Amino acid sequence: MLKQWNGAEKPSDEVLTARLQTAREKLSRQQMQLKEMKLPVLVLVEGWGTSGKGQRLEKLSKALTHVF
């Protein structure tokens, strides 16, 4: 089966950078809408063992204190 598999090629760095920028802008707009509407947000974090969740949660909590 794997002999017949034809995986998609990785997009170029420029395409990935453009996609990431678009996603960041969309996320920023959505965050502002949530803030304006005063909607509560629940953030779930999943991961195996000590896969960096502590650092991610710390950065997230610092970012949220600046937003709200």
Short mmCIF file of C-alpha atoms in Angstrom, two decimals, residues 5 26 54 62 64:
data_model
loop_
_atom_site.label_atom_id
_atom_site.label_comp_id
_atom_site.label_asym_id
_atom_site.label_seq_id
_atom_site.Cartn_x
_atom_site.Cartn_y
_atom_site.Cartn_z
CA TRP A 5 0.99 6.26 -1.83
CA LYS A 26 -7.91 35.79 11.26
CA GLY A 54 3.88 24.42 31.05
CA LYS A 62 0.62 36.27 29.94
CA LEU A 64 -4.42 36.84 27.90
#
